[in-house]
């Protein structure tokens, strides 16, 4: 990453913490001396609609725009949004997906159907389908799914682990710091085990 720009897209449903995850990544990158651009698309966040945000970081980031087929890392907070946004991922890019399916508004209103077998489709395409909800609960809070996913992502970026941990401590309320640190460790450990199995 030292000589190029890395692009990370976070996507999910309003209330899942995608924007907080993007902010932690952006702050972590900036504290390591990288130029950072952050773009947010809130959608219908307040009503459970789709939310996505892009973080681009590197030595010299000219634009915050992420075109189709150009995202290095796609971090999805649920499987439907992963499938909807996977066209943004570049060939050889990494997709990290929370193994959870949430019915979006068009499905709830009967205008659309849920995609069939989303987990298998994503796994067949090489996605890391992580049990983030379960890991977050083990860490102490179901709301820490976003930090579990950051832990997994951290294993693929060059920023030091201590920088991630310090940034999380600075960004989350003190009363939730222990839970979030445990969630980060759980996601990181899961990804490192996966990497060991793939080696």
mmCIF file with all atom_site columns, C-alpha atoms in Angstrom:
data_model
loop_
_atom_site.group_PDB
_atom_site.id
_atom_site.type_symbol
_atom_site.label_atom_id
_atom_site.label_alt_id
_atom_site.label_comp_id
_atom_site.label_asym_id
_atom_site.label_entity_id
_atom_site.label_seq_id
_atom_site.pdbx_PDB_ins_code
_atom_site.Cartn_x
_atom_site.Cartn_y
_atom_site.Cartn_z
_atom_site.occupancy
_atom_site.B_iso_or_equiv
_atom_site.pdbx_formal_charge
_atom_site.auth_seq_id
_atom_site.auth_comp_id
_atom_site.auth_asym_id
_atom_site.auth_atom_id
_atom_site.pdbx_PDB_model_num
ATOM 1   C CA . UNK A 1 1   ? 0.000   0.000   0.000   1.00 0.00 ? 1   UNK A CA 1
ATOM 2   C CA . UNK A 1 2   ? 2.924   2.380   0.448   1.00 0.00 ? 2   UNK A CA 1
ATOM 3   C CA . UNK A 1 3   ? 3.183   3.235   -3.261  1.00 0.00 ? 3   UNK A CA 1
ATOM 4   C CA . UNK A 1 4   ? -0.460  3.078   -4.299  1.00 0.00 ? 4   UNK A CA 1
ATOM 5   C CA . UNK A 1 5   ? -3.981  3.865   -3.247  1.00 0.00 ? 5   UNK A CA 1
ATOM 6   C CA . UNK A 1 6   ? -6.182  1.289   -1.550  1.00 0.00 ? 6   UNK A CA 1
ATOM 7   C CA . UNK A 1 7   ? -9.962  1.559   -1.784  1.00 0.00 ? 7   UNK A CA 1
ATOM 8   C CA . UNK A 1 8   ? -12.310 0.078   0.819   1.00 0.00 ? 8   UNK A CA 1
ATOM 9   C CA . UNK A 1 9   ? -16.093 0.084   0.450   1.00 0.00 ? 9   UNK A CA 1
ATOM 10  C CA . UNK A 1 10  ? -18.312 -0.562  3.467   1.00 0.00 ? 10  UNK A CA 1
ATOM 11  C CA . UNK A 1 11  ? -21.930 -1.448  2.743   1.00 0.00 ? 11  UNK A CA 1
ATOM 12  C CA . UNK A 1 12  ? -24.838 -2.426  4.914   1.00 0.00 ? 12  UNK A CA 1
ATOM 13  C CA . UNK A 1 13  ? -28.150 -1.336  6.326   1.00 0.00 ? 13  UNK A CA 1
ATOM 14  C CA . UNK A 1 14  ? -28.786 1.775   8.382   1.00 0.00 ? 14  UNK A CA 1
ATOM 15  C CA . UNK A 1 15  ? -27.924 1.258   12.042  1.00 0.00 ? 15  UNK A CA 1
ATOM 16  C CA . UNK A 1 16  ? -25.269 -1.429  11.559  1.00 0.00 ? 16  UNK A CA 1
ATOM 17  C CA . UNK A 1 17  ? -22.312 0.878   12.130  1.00 0.00 ? 17  UNK A CA 1
ATOM 18  C CA . UNK A 1 18  ? -20.816 1.041   8.643   1.00 0.00 ? 18  UNK A CA 1
ATOM 19  C CA . UNK A 1 19  ? -20.089 4.753   8.968   1.00 0.00 ? 19  UNK A CA 1
ATOM 20  C CA . UNK A 1 20  ? -18.307 4.273   12.295  1.00 0.00 ? 20  UNK A CA 1
ATOM 21  C CA . UNK A 1 21  ? -16.195 1.482   10.797  1.00 0.00 ? 21  UNK A CA 1
ATOM 22  C CA . UNK A 1 22  ? -15.229 3.726   7.890   1.00 0.00 ? 22  UNK A CA 1
ATOM 23  C CA . UNK A 1 23  ? -14.310 6.536   10.275  1.00 0.00 ? 23  UNK A CA 1
ATOM 24  C CA . UNK A 1 24  ? -12.062 4.248   12.341  1.00 0.00 ? 24  UNK A CA 1
ATOM 25  C CA . UNK A 1 25  ? -10.279 3.080   9.184   1.00 0.00 ? 25  UNK A CA 1
ATOM 26  C CA . UNK A 1 26  ? -9.846  6.636   7.919   1.00 0.00 ? 26  UNK A CA 1
ATOM 27  C CA . UNK A 1 27  ? -8.405  7.808   11.236  1.00 0.00 ? 27  UNK A CA 1
ATOM 28  C CA . UNK A 1 28  ? -6.095  4.792   11.428  1.00 0.00 ? 28  UNK A CA 1
ATOM 29  C CA . UNK A 1 29  ? -4.767  5.470   7.927   1.00 0.00 ? 29  UNK A CA 1
ATOM 30  C CA . UNK A 1 30  ? -4.305  9.175   8.607   1.00 0.00 ? 30  UNK A CA 1
ATOM 31  C CA . UNK A 1 31  ? -2.418  8.502   11.841  1.00 0.00 ? 31  UNK A CA 1
ATOM 32  C CA . UNK A 1 32  ? -0.006  6.347   9.797   1.00 0.00 ? 32  UNK A CA 1
ATOM 33  C CA . UNK A 1 33  ? 0.713   9.276   7.497   1.00 0.00 ? 33  UNK A CA 1
ATOM 34  C CA . UNK A 1 34  ? -1.551  8.364   4.586   1.00 0.00 ? 34  UNK A CA 1
ATOM 35  C CA . UNK A 1 35  ? -3.610  10.776  2.576   1.00 0.00 ? 35  UNK A CA 1
ATOM 36  C CA . UNK A 1 36  ? -7.280  9.826   3.087   1.00 0.00 ? 36  UNK A CA 1
ATOM 37  C CA . UNK A 1 37  ? -10.524 10.595  1.288   1.00 0.00 ? 37  UNK A CA 1
ATOM 38  C CA . UNK A 1 38  ? -13.883 9.534   2.723   1.00 0.00 ? 38  UNK A CA 1
ATOM 39  C CA . UNK A 1 39  ? -17.157 9.456   0.795   1.00 0.00 ? 39  UNK A CA 1
ATOM 40  C CA . UNK A 1 40  ? -20.538 8.676   2.322   1.00 0.00 ? 40  UNK A CA 1
ATOM 41  C CA . UNK A 1 41  ? -23.816 7.627   0.722   1.00 0.00 ? 41  UNK A CA 1
ATOM 42  C CA . UNK A 1 42  ? -26.406 7.343   3.462   1.00 0.00 ? 42  UNK A CA 1
ATOM 43  C CA . UNK A 1 43  ? -29.396 6.182   1.466   1.00 0.00 ? 43  UNK A CA 1
ATOM 44  C CA . UNK A 1 44  ? -32.363 5.636   3.785   1.00 0.00 ? 44  UNK A CA 1
ATOM 45  C CA . UNK A 1 45  ? -30.216 5.009   6.843   1.00 0.00 ? 45  UNK A CA 1
ATOM 46  C CA . UNK A 1 46  ? -32.813 6.144   9.345   1.00 0.00 ? 46  UNK A CA 1
ATOM 47  C CA . UNK A 1 47  ? -35.363 3.643   8.018   1.00 0.00 ? 47  UNK A CA 1
ATOM 48  C CA . UNK A 1 48  ? -33.148 0.607   7.559   1.00 0.00 ? 48  UNK A CA 1
ATOM 49  C CA . UNK A 1 49  ? -32.220 1.432   3.988   1.00 0.00 ? 49  UNK A CA 1
ATOM 50  C CA . UNK A 1 50  ? -28.938 0.734   2.247   1.00 0.00 ? 50  UNK A CA 1
ATOM 51  C CA . UNK A 1 51  ? -25.874 2.591   3.486   1.00 0.00 ? 51  UNK A CA 1
ATOM 52  C CA . UNK A 1 52  ? -22.464 2.621   1.857   1.00 0.00 ? 52  UNK A CA 1
ATOM 53  C CA . UNK A 1 53  ? -19.274 4.562   2.356   1.00 0.00 ? 53  UNK A CA 1
ATOM 54  C CA . UNK A 1 54  ? -15.891 4.504   0.640   1.00 0.00 ? 54  UNK A CA 1
ATOM 55  C CA . UNK A 1 55  ? -12.468 5.106   2.176   1.00 0.00 ? 55  UNK A CA 1
ATOM 56  C CA . UNK A 1 56  ? -9.500  5.665   -0.123  1.00 0.00 ? 56  UNK A CA 1
ATOM 57  C CA . UNK A 1 57  ? -6.028  5.944   1.355   1.00 0.00 ? 57  UNK A CA 1
ATOM 58  C CA . UNK A 1 58  ? -2.454  6.075   0.139   1.00 0.00 ? 58  UNK A CA 1
ATOM 59  C CA . UNK A 1 59  ? 0.452   8.408   -0.477  1.00 0.00 ? 59  UNK A CA 1
ATOM 60  C CA . UNK A 1 60  ? -1.562  10.736  -2.704  1.00 0.00 ? 60  UNK A CA 1
ATOM 61  C CA . UNK A 1 61  ? -5.309  10.213  -3.073  1.00 0.00 ? 61  UNK A CA 1
ATOM 62  C CA . UNK A 1 62  ? -6.709  12.300  -5.908  1.00 0.00 ? 62  UNK A CA 1
ATOM 63  C CA . UNK A 1 63  ? -10.368 11.363  -5.619  1.00 0.00 ? 63  UNK A CA 1
ATOM 64  C CA . UNK A 1 64  ? -12.851 9.709   -3.267  1.00 0.00 ? 64  UNK A CA 1
ATOM 65  C CA . UNK A 1 65  ? -14.755 8.102   -6.159  1.00 0.00 ? 65  UNK A CA 1
ATOM 66  C CA . UNK A 1 66  ? -14.854 4.300   -6.379  1.00 0.00 ? 66  UNK A CA 1
ATOM 67  C CA . UNK A 1 67  ? -15.844 3.028   -9.814  1.00 0.00 ? 67  UNK A CA 1
ATOM 68  C CA . UNK A 1 68  ? -17.205 -0.396  -10.668 1.00 0.00 ? 68  UNK A CA 1
ATOM 69  C CA . UNK A 1 69  ? -14.468 -3.021  -10.657 1.00 0.00 ? 69  UNK A CA 1
ATOM 70  C CA . UNK A 1 70  ? -11.999 -0.789  -8.776  1.00 0.00 ? 70  UNK A CA 1
ATOM 71  C CA . UNK A 1 71  ? -12.574 -1.488  -5.063  1.00 0.00 ? 71  UNK A CA 1
ATOM 72  C CA . UNK A 1 72  ? -9.788  -3.440  -3.350  1.00 0.00 ? 72  UNK A CA 1
ATOM 73  C CA . UNK A 1 73  ? -11.782 -4.462  -0.271  1.00 0.00 ? 73  UNK A CA 1
ATOM 74  C CA . UNK A 1 74  ? -15.554 -4.791  -0.008  1.00 0.00 ? 74  UNK A CA 1
ATOM 75  C CA . UNK A 1 75  ? -16.747 -5.075  3.592   1.00 0.00 ? 75  UNK A CA 1
ATOM 76  C CA . UNK A 1 76  ? -20.426 -6.000  3.742   1.00 0.00 ? 76  UNK A CA 1
ATOM 77  C CA . UNK A 1 77  ? -22.507 -6.004  6.906   1.00 0.00 ? 77  UNK A CA 1
ATOM 78  C CA . UNK A 1 78  ? -24.986 -8.493  5.458   1.00 0.00 ? 78  UNK A CA 1
ATOM 79  C CA . UNK A 1 79  ? -25.236 -10.823 2.475   1.00 0.00 ? 79  UNK A CA 1
ATOM 80  C CA . UNK A 1 80  ? -27.831 -9.008  0.360   1.00 0.00 ? 80  UNK A CA 1
ATOM 81  C CA . UNK A 1 81  ? -25.784 -5.810  0.300   1.00 0.00 ? 81  UNK A CA 1
ATOM 82  C CA . UNK A 1 82  ? -22.674 -7.865  -0.503  1.00 0.00 ? 82  UNK A CA 1
ATOM 83  C CA . UNK A 1 83  ? -24.368 -9.308  -3.581  1.00 0.00 ? 83  UNK A CA 1
ATOM 84  C CA . UNK A 1 84  ? -25.742 -5.918  -4.587  1.00 0.00 ? 84  UNK A CA 1
ATOM 85  C CA . UNK A 1 85  ? -22.332 -4.215  -4.400  1.00 0.00 ? 85  UNK A CA 1
ATOM 86  C CA . UNK A 1 86  ? -19.942 -6.978  -5.498  1.00 0.00 ? 86  UNK A CA 1
ATOM 87  C CA . UNK A 1 87  ? -19.604 -5.468  -8.971  1.00 0.00 ? 87  UNK A CA 1
ATOM 88  C CA . UNK A 1 88  ? -17.482 -2.734  -7.374  1.00 0.00 ? 88  UNK A CA 1
ATOM 89  C CA . UNK A 1 89  ? -14.816 -5.249  -6.316  1.00 0.00 ? 89  UNK A CA 1
ATOM 90  C CA . UNK A 1 90  ? -11.788 -5.484  -8.582  1.00 0.00 ? 90  UNK A CA 1
ATOM 91  C CA . UNK A 1 91  ? -10.615 -8.879  -9.868  1.00 0.00 ? 91  UNK A CA 1
ATOM 92  C CA . UNK A 1 92  ? -8.524  -10.397 -7.089  1.00 0.00 ? 92  UNK A CA 1
ATOM 93  C CA . UNK A 1 93  ? -9.993  -8.056  -4.477  1.00 0.00 ? 93  UNK A CA 1
ATOM 94  C CA . UNK A 1 94  ? -11.086 -9.187  -1.019  1.00 0.00 ? 94  UNK A CA 1
ATOM 95  C CA . UNK A 1 95  ? -14.714 -9.413  0.102   1.00 0.00 ? 95  UNK A CA 1
ATOM 96  C CA . UNK A 1 96  ? -15.415 -9.668  3.853   1.00 0.00 ? 96  UNK A CA 1
ATOM 97  C CA . UNK A 1 97  ? -19.084 -10.419 4.571   1.00 0.00 ? 97  UNK A CA 1
ATOM 98  C CA . UNK A 1 98  ? -21.057 -10.759 7.780   1.00 0.00 ? 98  UNK A CA 1
ATOM 99  C CA . UNK A 1 99  ? -22.938 -14.055 7.596   1.00 0.00 ? 99  UNK A CA 1
ATOM 100 C CA . UNK A 1 100 ? -26.342 -12.468 8.135   1.00 0.00 ? 100 UNK A CA 1
ATOM 101 C CA . UNK A 1 101 ? -29.242 -11.693 5.806   1.00 0.00 ? 101 UNK A CA 1
ATOM 102 C CA . UNK A 1 102 ? -31.473 -8.718  6.519   1.00 0.00 ? 102 UNK A CA 1
ATOM 103 C CA . UNK A 1 103 ? -34.629 -8.176  4.513   1.00 0.00 ? 103 UNK A CA 1
ATOM 104 C CA . UNK A 1 104 ? -34.424 -4.750  2.846   1.00 0.00 ? 104 UNK A CA 1
ATOM 105 C CA . UNK A 1 105 ? -37.462 -2.507  2.474   1.00 0.00 ? 105 UNK A CA 1
ATOM 106 C CA . UNK A 1 106 ? -38.378 -3.691  -1.056  1.00 0.00 ? 106 UNK A CA 1
ATOM 107 C CA . UNK A 1 107 ? -38.542 -7.277  0.257   1.00 0.00 ? 107 UNK A CA 1
ATOM 108 C CA . UNK A 1 108 ? -40.561 -6.282  3.303   1.00 0.00 ? 108 UNK A CA 1
ATOM 109 C CA . UNK A 1 109 ? -43.064 -4.472  1.097   1.00 0.00 ? 109 UNK A CA 1
ATOM 110 C CA . UNK A 1 110 ? -43.307 -7.435  -1.292  1.00 0.00 ? 110 UNK A CA 1
ATOM 111 C CA . UNK A 1 111 ? -41.792 -5.670  -4.301  1.00 0.00 ? 111 UNK A CA 1
ATOM 112 C CA . UNK A 1 112 ? -38.711 -7.909  -4.399  1.00 0.00 ? 112 UNK A CA 1
ATOM 113 C CA . UNK A 1 113 ? -37.645 -11.377 -3.263  1.00 0.00 ? 113 UNK A CA 1
ATOM 114 C CA . UNK A 1 114 ? -34.566 -12.209 -1.213  1.00 0.00 ? 114 UNK A CA 1
ATOM 115 C CA . UNK A 1 115 ? -31.672 -13.609 -3.252  1.00 0.00 ? 115 UNK A CA 1
ATOM 116 C CA . UNK A 1 116 ? -31.426 -17.396 -3.195  1.00 0.00 ? 116 UNK A CA 1
ATOM 117 C CA . UNK A 1 117 ? -28.558 -19.064 -1.296  1.00 0.00 ? 117 UNK A CA 1
ATOM 118 C CA . UNK A 1 118 ? -26.583 -15.839 -0.756  1.00 0.00 ? 118 UNK A CA 1
ATOM 119 C CA . UNK A 1 119 ? -23.992 -17.369 1.568   1.00 0.00 ? 119 UNK A CA 1
ATOM 120 C CA . UNK A 1 120 ? -23.082 -20.125 -0.892  1.00 0.00 ? 120 UNK A CA 1
ATOM 121 C CA . UNK A 1 121 ? -22.972 -17.697 -3.823  1.00 0.00 ? 121 UNK A CA 1
ATOM 122 C CA . UNK A 1 122 ? -20.609 -15.412 -1.934  1.00 0.00 ? 122 UNK A CA 1
ATOM 123 C CA . UNK A 1 123 ? -18.395 -18.241 -0.674  1.00 0.00 ? 123 UNK A CA 1
ATOM 124 C CA . UNK A 1 124 ? -18.188 -19.652 -4.200  1.00 0.00 ? 124 UNK A CA 1
ATOM 125 C CA . UNK A 1 125 ? -16.865 -16.269 -5.330  1.00 0.00 ? 125 UNK A CA 1
ATOM 126 C CA . UNK A 1 126 ? -14.128 -16.346 -2.697  1.00 0.00 ? 126 UNK A CA 1
ATOM 127 C CA . UNK A 1 127 ? -15.695 -14.078 -0.086  1.00 0.00 ? 127 UNK A CA 1
ATOM 128 C CA . UNK A 1 128 ? -14.699 -14.364 3.541   1.00 0.00 ? 128 UNK A CA 1
ATOM 129 C CA . UNK A 1 129 ? -18.116 -15.110 5.042   1.00 0.00 ? 129 UNK A CA 1
ATOM 130 C CA . UNK A 1 130 ? -17.534 -14.417 8.719   1.00 0.00 ? 130 UNK A CA 1
ATOM 131 C CA . UNK A 1 131 ? -19.919 -15.199 11.618  1.00 0.00 ? 131 UNK A CA 1
ATOM 132 C CA . UNK A 1 132 ? -19.553 -11.620 12.815  1.00 0.00 ? 132 UNK A CA 1
ATOM 133 C CA . UNK A 1 133 ? -22.829 -11.554 14.742  1.00 0.00 ? 133 UNK A CA 1
ATOM 134 C CA . UNK A 1 134 ? -21.830 -14.600 16.778  1.00 0.00 ? 134 UNK A CA 1
ATOM 135 C CA . UNK A 1 135 ? -18.323 -13.256 17.396  1.00 0.00 ? 135 UNK A CA 1
ATOM 136 C CA . UNK A 1 136 ? -19.712 -9.876  18.454  1.00 0.00 ? 136 UNK A CA 1
ATOM 137 C CA . UNK A 1 137 ? -22.053 -11.529 20.947  1.00 0.00 ? 137 UNK A CA 1
ATOM 138 C CA . UNK A 1 138 ? -19.142 -13.518 22.375  1.00 0.00 ? 138 UNK A CA 1
ATOM 139 C CA . UNK A 1 139 ? -17.229 -10.235 22.743  1.00 0.00 ? 139 UNK A CA 1
ATOM 140 C CA . UNK A 1 140 ? -20.120 -8.773  24.700  1.00 0.00 ? 140 UNK A CA 1
ATOM 141 C CA . UNK A 1 141 ? -22.445 -6.924  22.317  1.00 0.00 ? 141 UNK A CA 1
ATOM 142 C CA . UNK A 1 142 ? -24.312 -7.669  19.092  1.00 0.00 ? 142 UNK A CA 1
ATOM 143 C CA . UNK A 1 143 ? -23.699 -4.039  18.132  1.00 0.00 ? 143 UNK A CA 1
ATOM 144 C CA . UNK A 1 144 ? -19.957 -4.722  17.759  1.00 0.00 ? 144 UNK A CA 1
ATOM 145 C CA . UNK A 1 145 ? -20.354 -6.507  14.394  1.00 0.00 ? 145 UNK A CA 1
ATOM 146 C CA . UNK A 1 146 ? -18.731 -3.513  12.683  1.00 0.00 ? 146 UNK A CA 1
ATOM 147 C CA . UNK A 1 147 ? -15.589 -3.827  14.804  1.00 0.00 ? 147 UNK A CA 1
ATOM 148 C CA . UNK A 1 148 ? -15.437 -7.595  14.253  1.00 0.00 ? 148 UNK A CA 1
ATOM 149 C CA . UNK A 1 149 ? -15.379 -6.873  10.514  1.00 0.00 ? 149 UNK A CA 1
ATOM 150 C CA . UNK A 1 150 ? -12.660 -4.254  11.035  1.00 0.00 ? 150 UNK A CA 1
ATOM 151 C CA . UNK A 1 151 ? -10.599 -6.851  12.873  1.00 0.00 ? 151 UNK A CA 1
ATOM 152 C CA . UNK A 1 152 ? -10.841 -9.194  9.896   1.00 0.00 ? 152 UNK A CA 1
ATOM 153 C CA . UNK A 1 153 ? -10.028 -6.380  7.460   1.00 0.00 ? 153 UNK A CA 1
ATOM 154 C CA . UNK A 1 154 ? -7.014  -5.304  9.530   1.00 0.00 ? 154 UNK A CA 1
ATOM 155 C CA . UNK A 1 155 ? -5.198  -8.523  8.635   1.00 0.00 ? 155 UNK A CA 1
ATOM 156 C CA . UNK A 1 156 ? -5.122  -7.450  4.970   1.00 0.00 ? 156 UNK A CA 1
ATOM 157 C CA . UNK A 1 157 ? -3.904  -3.873  5.485   1.00 0.00 ? 157 UNK A CA 1
ATOM 158 C CA . UNK A 1 158 ? -0.432  -2.749  6.471   1.00 0.00 ? 158 UNK A CA 1
ATOM 159 C CA . UNK A 1 159 ? -1.351  -0.618  9.490   1.00 0.00 ? 159 UNK A CA 1
ATOM 160 C CA . UNK A 1 160 ? 0.063   -1.828  12.827  1.00 0.00 ? 160 UNK A CA 1
ATOM 161 C CA . UNK A 1 161 ? -2.311  -3.623  15.158  1.00 0.00 ? 161 UNK A CA 1
ATOM 162 C CA . UNK A 1 162 ? -1.567  -1.179  17.960  1.00 0.00 ? 162 UNK A CA 1
ATOM 163 C CA . UNK A 1 163 ? -2.627  1.723   15.717  1.00 0.00 ? 163 UNK A CA 1
ATOM 164 C CA . UNK A 1 164 ? -5.975  0.059   15.072  1.00 0.00 ? 164 UNK A CA 1
ATOM 165 C CA . UNK A 1 165 ? -6.475  -0.553  18.780  1.00 0.00 ? 165 UNK A CA 1
ATOM 166 C CA . UNK A 1 166 ? -5.522  2.992   19.744  1.00 0.00 ? 166 UNK A CA 1
ATOM 167 C CA . UNK A 1 167 ? -7.878  4.428   17.111  1.00 0.00 ? 167 UNK A CA 1
ATOM 168 C CA . UNK A 1 168 ? -10.764 2.280   18.346  1.00 0.00 ? 168 UNK A CA 1
ATOM 169 C CA . UNK A 1 169 ? -10.118 3.443   21.909  1.00 0.00 ? 169 UNK A CA 1
ATOM 170 C CA . UNK A 1 170 ? -10.163 7.075   20.792  1.00 0.00 ? 170 UNK A CA 1
ATOM 171 C CA . UNK A 1 171 ? -13.317 6.680   18.716  1.00 0.00 ? 171 UNK A CA 1
ATOM 172 C CA . UNK A 1 172 ? -15.723 4.630   20.866  1.00 0.00 ? 172 UNK A CA 1
ATOM 173 C CA . UNK A 1 173 ? -17.210 5.698   24.226  1.00 0.00 ? 173 UNK A CA 1
ATOM 174 C CA . UNK A 1 174 ? -15.078 4.549   27.165  1.00 0.00 ? 174 UNK A CA 1
ATOM 175 C CA . UNK A 1 175 ? -17.839 2.328   28.561  1.00 0.00 ? 175 UNK A CA 1
ATOM 176 C CA . UNK A 1 176 ? -17.798 0.306   25.315  1.00 0.00 ? 176 UNK A CA 1
ATOM 177 C CA . UNK A 1 177 ? -14.037 0.186   24.848  1.00 0.00 ? 177 UNK A CA 1
ATOM 178 C CA . UNK A 1 178 ? -13.497 -3.286  26.345  1.00 0.00 ? 178 UNK A CA 1
ATOM 179 C CA . UNK A 1 179 ? -16.243 -4.855  24.229  1.00 0.00 ? 179 UNK A CA 1
ATOM 180 C CA . UNK A 1 180 ? -14.969 -3.225  21.050  1.00 0.00 ? 180 UNK A CA 1
ATOM 181 C CA . UNK A 1 181 ? -11.390 -4.281  21.683  1.00 0.00 ? 181 UNK A CA 1
ATOM 182 C CA . UNK A 1 182 ? -12.597 -7.854  22.233  1.00 0.00 ? 182 UNK A CA 1
ATOM 183 C CA . UNK A 1 183 ? -14.643 -7.672  19.026  1.00 0.00 ? 183 UNK A CA 1
ATOM 184 C CA . UNK A 1 184 ? -11.629 -6.421  17.074  1.00 0.00 ? 184 UNK A CA 1
ATOM 185 C CA . UNK A 1 185 ? -9.511  -9.269  18.432  1.00 0.00 ? 185 UNK A CA 1
ATOM 186 C CA . UNK A 1 186 ? -12.196 -11.825 17.578  1.00 0.00 ? 186 UNK A CA 1
ATOM 187 C CA . UNK A 1 187 ? -12.446 -10.681 13.961  1.00 0.00 ? 187 UNK A CA 1
ATOM 188 C CA . UNK A 1 188 ? -8.695  -10.509 13.592  1.00 0.00 ? 188 UNK A CA 1
ATOM 189 C CA . UNK A 1 189 ? -8.186  -13.980 15.060  1.00 0.00 ? 189 UNK A CA 1
ATOM 190 C CA . UNK A 1 190 ? -10.879 -15.433 12.791  1.00 0.00 ? 190 UNK A CA 1
ATOM 191 C CA . UNK A 1 191 ? -9.223  -13.976 9.685   1.00 0.00 ? 191 UNK A CA 1
ATOM 192 C CA . UNK A 1 192 ? -5.756  -15.123 10.714  1.00 0.00 ? 192 UNK A CA 1
ATOM 193 C CA . UNK A 1 193 ? -7.051  -18.658 11.241  1.00 0.00 ? 193 UNK A CA 1
ATOM 194 C CA . UNK A 1 194 ? -8.662  -18.556 7.799   1.00 0.00 ? 194 UNK A CA 1
ATOM 195 C CA . UNK A 1 195 ? -5.440  -17.320 6.236   1.00 0.00 ? 195 UNK A CA 1
ATOM 196 C CA . UNK A 1 196 ? -3.593  -20.191 7.905   1.00 0.00 ? 196 UNK A CA 1
ATOM 197 C CA . UNK A 1 197 ? -6.054  -22.692 6.476   1.00 0.00 ? 197 UNK A CA 1
ATOM 198 C CA . UNK A 1 198 ? -5.709  -21.216 2.990   1.00 0.00 ? 198 UNK A CA 1
ATOM 199 C CA . UNK A 1 199 ? -1.901  -21.210 3.073   1.00 0.00 ? 199 UNK A CA 1
#
